[in-house]
XYZ file of C-alpha atoms in Angstrom:
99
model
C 0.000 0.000 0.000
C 1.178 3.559 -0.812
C 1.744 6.082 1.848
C 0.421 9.212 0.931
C 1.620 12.299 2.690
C -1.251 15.578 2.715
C 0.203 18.916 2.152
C -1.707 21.933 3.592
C -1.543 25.522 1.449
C -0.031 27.050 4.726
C 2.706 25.183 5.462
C 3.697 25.084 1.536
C 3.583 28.753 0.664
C 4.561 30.962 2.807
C 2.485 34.107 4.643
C 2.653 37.024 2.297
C 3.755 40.296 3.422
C 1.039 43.363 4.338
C 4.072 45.748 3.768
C 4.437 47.180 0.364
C 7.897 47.338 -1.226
C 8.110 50.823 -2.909
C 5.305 53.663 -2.105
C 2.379 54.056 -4.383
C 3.228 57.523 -6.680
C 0.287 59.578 -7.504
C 0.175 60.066 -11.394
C -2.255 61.490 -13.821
C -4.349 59.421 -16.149
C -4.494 60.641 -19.772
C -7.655 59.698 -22.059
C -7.455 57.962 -25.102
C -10.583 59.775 -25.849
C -10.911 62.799 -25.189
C -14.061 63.437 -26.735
C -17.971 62.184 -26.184
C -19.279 59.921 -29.058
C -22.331 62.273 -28.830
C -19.945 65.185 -30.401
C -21.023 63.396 -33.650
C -24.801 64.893 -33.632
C -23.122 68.608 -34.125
C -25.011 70.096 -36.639
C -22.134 71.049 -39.180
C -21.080 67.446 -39.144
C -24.875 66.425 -39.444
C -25.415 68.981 -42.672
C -22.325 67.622 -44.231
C -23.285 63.973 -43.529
C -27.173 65.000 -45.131
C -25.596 66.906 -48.002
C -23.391 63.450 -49.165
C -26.628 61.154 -48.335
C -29.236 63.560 -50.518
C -26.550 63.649 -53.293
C -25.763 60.206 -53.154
C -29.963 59.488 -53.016
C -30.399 61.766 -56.434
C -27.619 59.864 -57.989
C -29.637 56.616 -57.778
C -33.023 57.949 -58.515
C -31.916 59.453 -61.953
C -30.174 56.028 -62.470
C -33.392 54.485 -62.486
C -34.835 57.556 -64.377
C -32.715 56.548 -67.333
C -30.754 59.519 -67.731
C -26.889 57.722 -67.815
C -25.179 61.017 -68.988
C -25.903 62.750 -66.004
C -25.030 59.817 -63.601
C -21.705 59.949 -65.265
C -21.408 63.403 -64.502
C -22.661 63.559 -60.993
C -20.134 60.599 -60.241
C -17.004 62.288 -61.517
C -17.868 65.017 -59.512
C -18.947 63.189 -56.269
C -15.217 61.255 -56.800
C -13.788 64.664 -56.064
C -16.348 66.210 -53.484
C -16.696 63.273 -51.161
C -13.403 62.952 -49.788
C -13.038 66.554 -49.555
C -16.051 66.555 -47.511
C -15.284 63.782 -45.205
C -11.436 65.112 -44.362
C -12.569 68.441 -43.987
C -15.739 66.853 -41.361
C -12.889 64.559 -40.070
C -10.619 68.024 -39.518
C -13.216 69.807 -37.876
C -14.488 67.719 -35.174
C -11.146 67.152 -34.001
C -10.597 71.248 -34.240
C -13.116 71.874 -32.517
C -13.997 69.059 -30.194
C -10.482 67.864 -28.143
C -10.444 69.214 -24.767
């Protein structure tokens, strides 16, 4: 028969200290984000957003109107206009909206 031999947590590990080793500093905490996700419903940033979505909206409707030349048109010019519009959105809620 095997003798087995019980081990208590106590006697195997030993008491830990209460005493830190070093002092706790103070610091400051910085934010990642220093900004409320409700910032987004500004109204300049909503306009811009509406401006993009009604263009965008007209776009398809006069696809299914037919009228092709005009699509063509309104696309060359929306490859220009929308990312002007969302880097200059993108510029000014951080301009206006950190700290």
């Amino acid at each position: 028969m095997r003798n087995n031999k019980g081990f208590t947590f106590r006697k195997i590990f030993p008491k830990p200290s209460f005493k830190p080793s070093t002092k706790p500093r103070p610091f400051k905490a910085y934010s990642f984000v220093p900004f409320s996700p409700l910032a987004m419903l500004d109204p300049t940033i909503l306009t811009i957003g509406g401006i993009v979505l009604g263009i965008a909206i007209i776009e398809r409707i006069l696809e299914r109107w037919g009228v092709i030349d005009l699509v063509d048109q309104l696309a060359k010019v929306m490859r220009f206009i929308l990312p002007v519009s969302f880097y200059s959105a993108l510029f000014y809620f951080f301009a206006t909206f950190i700290l």
